[in-house]
Amino acid sequence: MQSITKYFNLNERQKEQFEMLGTLYPEWNEKINVISRKDIDNLYVNHILHSLSIAKFINPVDGTRFLDMGTGGGFPGIPLAIMFSKCRFHLIDRIGKKINVARNIAESIGLDNVTFQHGDIAECRDKYDFVVSRAVMRLDGLLPLIKKNIDKIQRNGYPNGLICLKGGDLNDETKSIPNPVIIEELNRRFDEPFFETKKLVYVQM
């Protein structure tokens, strides 16, 4: 929890919700493996803080709509929904057990700005300001899948598009993308060794 408050100013409700995640995820992970069991002890840095790195990149206006594609157990959607309580989040995943964990955790902490869908991205036809994801697939494969989901109406400082969290060398993935791309090295924002090779990628659409 200290890794979150080190970088973000939270109100009491947010602190309570983030603290609850520290209990709920290990409990659920014993039943359904949504986080590597070797990695569950690193929940706050490797999963929650990593998800919140998007909140260092963008400060969305109230009512902004996010689609979390391939959310798994709720990352980055649930941490972002806690941080941006006046925005809307739709979390989708093809694995029913994982989306069920995310739904139950959201209900347990009282999140009322999230919805859930068990299915493939092709089944989601709604429009959003931003699609977010954590290393779901290559960028050049992901962009054609989500193009239909990006709203043309702009409301934020950054134009609507994709914000995803990835690691390693991205030159091969980005060289064939005609859209404007911003790549941000996360070790410039966070001190923890986990972020040494982590990147945030924004693609305008």
Tab-separated table of C-alpha atoms in Angstrom:
chain	number	residue	atom	x	y	z
A	1	MET	CA	0.000	0.000	0.000
A	2	GLN	CA	2.885	2.381	0.707
A	3	SER	CA	3.993	2.003	-2.902
A	4	ILE	CA	0.677	3.585	-3.945
A	5	THR	CA	0.653	6.475	-1.474
A	6	LYS	CA	4.285	7.188	-2.374
A	7	TYR	CA	3.171	8.368	-5.814
A	8	PHE	CA	-0.504	9.290	-5.467
A	9	ASN	CA	-2.551	11.476	-3.147
A	10	LEU	CA	-5.592	9.418	-2.180
A	11	ASN	CA	-8.765	10.257	-0.335
A	12	GLU	CA	-9.919	8.038	2.529
A	13	ARG	CA	-12.317	6.048	0.367
A	14	GLN	CA	-9.580	5.285	-2.170
A	15	LYS	CA	-7.173	4.240	0.587
A	16	GLU	CA	-9.788	1.879	1.981
A	17	GLN	CA	-10.485	0.338	-1.426
A	18	PHE	CA	-6.807	-0.147	-2.289
A	19	GLU	CA	-6.193	-1.718	1.116
A	20	MET	CA	-9.053	-4.149	0.517
A	21	LEU	CA	-7.424	-5.277	-2.732
A	22	GLY	CA	-4.456	-6.465	-0.689
A	23	THR	CA	-6.709	-8.985	1.063
A	24	LEU	CA	-9.171	-9.857	-1.697
A	25	TYR	CA	-6.733	-10.728	-4.475
A	26	PRO	CA	-4.698	-13.259	-2.435
A	27	GLU	CA	-7.943	-14.856	-1.225
A	28	TRP	CA	-9.372	-15.186	-4.721
A	29	ASN	CA	-6.033	-16.271	-6.144
A	30	GLU	CA	-6.132	-19.351	-3.914
A	31	LYS	CA	-9.320	-20.393	-5.749
A	32	ILE	CA	-8.698	-19.096	-9.268
A	33	ASN	CA	-5.235	-18.233	-10.525
A	34	VAL	CA	-5.496	-14.687	-11.904
A	35	ILE	CA	-1.994	-13.671	-10.799
A	36	SER	CA	1.052	-15.923	-10.834
A	37	ARG	CA	1.312	-17.476	-7.386
A	38	LYS	CA	4.993	-16.559	-7.387
A	39	ASP	CA	3.990	-12.946	-7.997
A	40	ILE	CA	1.054	-12.460	-5.622
A	41	ASP	CA	3.375	-11.061	-2.934
A	42	ASN	CA	4.235	-8.283	-5.393
A	43	LEU	CA	0.587	-7.372	-5.949
A	44	TYR	CA	0.888	-3.695	-5.092
A	45	VAL	CA	3.930	-2.844	-7.221
A	46	ASN	CA	3.711	-5.292	-10.130
A	47	HIS	CA	-0.038	-5.104	-10.680
A	48	ILE	CA	-1.759	-2.224	-8.877
A	49	LEU	CA	0.946	0.435	-9.213
A	50	HIS	CA	1.722	-0.776	-12.732
A	51	SER	CA	-1.946	-0.295	-13.648
A	52	LEU	CA	-1.941	3.168	-12.080
A	53	SER	CA	0.955	4.297	-14.255
A	54	ILE	CA	-1.776	5.199	-16.763
A	55	ALA	CA	-2.992	7.737	-14.194
A	56	LYS	CA	0.417	9.425	-14.409
A	57	PHE	CA	-0.038	9.808	-18.161
A	58	ILE	CA	-3.617	11.060	-18.383
A	59	ASN	CA	-5.989	12.889	-16.064
A	60	PRO	CA	-9.346	12.236	-17.756
A	61	VAL	CA	-12.340	14.532	-17.501
A	62	ASP	CA	-15.412	13.299	-15.657
A	63	GLY	CA	-17.477	10.942	-17.769
A	64	THR	CA	-14.561	9.596	-19.801
A	65	ARG	CA	-15.234	6.026	-20.923
A	66	PHE	CA	-12.531	3.334	-20.806
A	67	LEU	CA	-12.562	-0.177	-22.252
A	68	ASP	CA	-10.156	-2.577	-20.525
A	69	MET	CA	-9.461	-5.282	-23.096
A	70	GLY	CA	-8.194	-8.600	-21.739
A	71	THR	CA	-8.591	-7.447	-18.165
A	72	GLY	CA	-7.912	-10.859	-16.617
A	73	GLY	CA	-8.539	-10.406	-12.912
A	74	GLY	CA	-9.186	-6.681	-13.308
A	75	PHE	CA	-5.959	-4.976	-14.375
A	76	PRO	CA	-5.601	-2.170	-15.180
A	77	GLY	CA	-9.353	-1.488	-14.976
A	78	ILE	CA	-10.074	-1.905	-11.256
A	79	PRO	CA	-7.176	0.241	-9.932
A	80	LEU	CA	-8.004	2.929	-12.512
A	81	ALA	CA	-11.708	2.816	-11.597
A	82	ILE	CA	-10.747	3.464	-7.963
A	83	MET	CA	-8.524	6.361	-8.983
A	84	PHE	CA	-11.012	7.892	-11.462
A	85	SER	CA	-14.323	7.384	-9.709
A	86	LYS	CA	-16.181	9.764	-12.032
A	87	CYS	CA	-15.158	7.894	-15.186
A	88	ARG	CA	-16.741	4.733	-16.575
A	89	PHE	CA	-14.906	1.431	-17.112
A	90	HIS	CA	-15.984	-1.638	-19.077
A	91	LEU	CA	-13.828	-4.721	-18.441
A	92	ILE	CA	-13.835	-7.567	-20.952
A	93	ASP	CA	-12.067	-10.939	-20.985
A	94	ARG	CA	-12.547	-14.226	-22.813
A	95	ILE	CA	-11.954	-16.294	-19.670
A	96	GLY	CA	-15.113	-16.421	-17.602
A	97	LYS	CA	-13.433	-17.421	-14.339
A	98	LYS	CA	-11.162	-14.393	-14.443
A	99	ILE	CA	-13.890	-11.891	-15.238
A	100	ASN	CA	-15.904	-13.405	-12.402
A	101	VAL	CA	-13.047	-12.674	-9.989
A	102	ALA	CA	-12.851	-9.076	-11.211
A	103	ARG	CA	-16.612	-8.645	-10.837
A	104	ASN	CA	-16.645	-10.040	-7.308
A	105	ILE	CA	-13.724	-7.886	-6.204
A	106	ALA	CA	-15.329	-4.761	-7.643
A	107	GLU	CA	-18.560	-5.538	-5.796
A	108	SER	CA	-16.684	-6.216	-2.550
A	109	ILE	CA	-14.989	-2.817	-2.557
A	110	GLY	CA	-18.102	-0.948	-3.666
A	111	LEU	CA	-17.039	0.123	-7.148
A	112	ASP	CA	-20.087	1.448	-8.985
A	113	ASN	CA	-18.406	2.783	-12.123
A	114	VAL	CA	-17.457	-0.559	-13.703
A	115	THR	CA	-19.261	-3.070	-15.908
A	116	PHE	CA	-18.084	-6.501	-17.032
A	117	GLN	CA	-18.315	-8.677	-20.128
A	118	HIS	CA	-17.306	-12.287	-20.630
A	119	GLY	CA	-16.452	-12.462	-24.292
A	120	ASP	CA	-14.211	-11.546	-27.181
A	121	ILE	CA	-13.435	-8.000	-28.263
A	122	ALA	CA	-15.309	-8.698	-31.510
A	123	GLU	CA	-18.497	-9.009	-29.424
A	124	CYS	CA	-18.083	-5.543	-27.939
A	125	ARG	CA	-19.560	-2.887	-30.215
A	126	ASP	CA	-19.811	0.101	-27.854
A	127	LYS	CA	-17.741	3.273	-28.200
A	128	TYR	CA	-15.110	4.485	-25.734
A	129	ASP	CA	-12.674	7.347	-25.380
A	130	PHE	CA	-9.746	5.077	-24.569
A	131	VAL	CA	-8.950	1.391	-24.728
A	132	VAL	CA	-6.464	0.262	-22.061
A	133	SER	CA	-4.619	-3.037	-21.740
A	134	ARG	CA	-1.620	-4.725	-20.162
A	135	ALA	CA	0.477	-6.568	-22.755
A	136	VAL	CA	-2.494	-8.420	-24.234
A	137	MET	CA	-1.002	-8.738	-27.725
A	138	ARG	CA	1.188	-6.998	-30.274
A	139	LEU	CA	0.184	-3.445	-31.081
A	140	ASP	CA	-0.093	-4.072	-34.824
A	141	GLY	CA	-2.549	-6.873	-34.119
A	142	LEU	CA	-4.462	-5.019	-31.421
A	143	LEU	CA	-5.197	-1.760	-33.243
A	144	PRO	CA	-7.407	-3.246	-36.004
A	145	LEU	CA	-9.487	-5.061	-33.364
A	146	ILE	CA	-10.301	-1.966	-31.320
A	147	LYS	CA	-10.650	0.607	-34.102
A	148	LYS	CA	-14.435	0.154	-34.105
A	149	ASN	CA	-14.589	0.884	-30.354
A	150	ILE	CA	-12.938	4.321	-30.416
A	151	ASP	CA	-15.396	7.206	-30.297
A	152	LYS	CA	-14.882	10.101	-32.699
A	153	ILE	CA	-16.113	12.649	-30.135
A	154	GLN	CA	-13.141	14.115	-28.256
A	155	ARG	CA	-13.307	15.304	-24.631
A	156	ASN	CA	-9.758	15.007	-23.232
A	157	GLY	CA	-6.415	16.703	-23.758
A	158	TYR	CA	-5.103	13.599	-25.495
A	159	PRO	CA	-7.127	12.505	-28.542
A	160	ASN	CA	-9.008	9.229	-28.134
A	161	GLY	CA	-6.987	6.091	-28.651
A	162	LEU	CA	-5.137	3.186	-27.083
A	163	ILE	CA	-3.109	3.299	-23.854
A	164	CYS	CA	-1.305	0.060	-23.097
A	165	LEU	CA	1.405	-1.167	-20.769
A	166	LYS	CA	4.202	-3.226	-22.252
A	167	GLY	CA	7.840	-4.135	-21.715
A	168	GLY	CA	11.020	-4.589	-23.703
A	169	ASP	CA	11.924	-3.354	-27.181
A	170	LEU	CA	8.859	-2.108	-29.060
A	171	ASN	CA	10.525	-0.979	-32.291
A	172	ASP	CA	9.332	-4.001	-34.239
A	173	GLU	CA	5.740	-3.499	-33.082
A	174	THR	CA	5.533	0.225	-33.729
A	175	LYS	CA	7.436	0.602	-37.020
A	176	SER	CA	4.450	-0.411	-39.167
A	177	ILE	CA	1.885	1.698	-37.278
A	178	PRO	CA	0.873	4.823	-39.246
A	179	ASN	CA	-0.864	6.458	-36.242
A	180	PRO	CA	0.909	8.942	-33.936
A	181	VAL	CA	2.610	7.007	-31.106
A	182	ILE	CA	4.023	8.132	-27.749
A	183	ILE	CA	6.226	5.738	-25.765
A	184	GLU	CA	6.953	6.667	-22.179
A	185	GLU	CA	9.635	4.952	-20.109
A	186	LEU	CA	8.034	4.194	-16.752
A	187	ASN	CA	11.345	4.109	-14.884
A	188	ARG	CA	11.275	7.902	-15.213
A	189	ARG	CA	8.189	8.015	-13.016
A	190	PHE	CA	8.731	5.090	-10.623
A	191	ASP	CA	11.807	4.074	-8.622
A	192	GLU	CA	11.009	0.376	-8.160
A	193	PRO	CA	13.218	-2.072	-10.136
A	194	PHE	CA	10.098	-3.657	-11.659
A	195	PHE	CA	9.665	-0.591	-13.872
A	196	GLU	CA	13.177	-0.642	-15.328
A	197	THR	CA	12.025	-2.131	-18.657
A	198	LYS	CA	8.338	-1.167	-18.500
A	199	LYS	CA	6.759	1.249	-20.951
A	200	LEU	CA	3.475	3.015	-21.481
A	201	VAL	CA	2.405	3.247	-25.119
A	202	TYR	CA	-0.214	5.697	-26.344
A	203	VAL	CA	-1.543	5.411	-29.898
A	204	GLN	CA	-3.802	8.136	-31.235
A	205	MET	CA	-6.762	6.772	-33.198
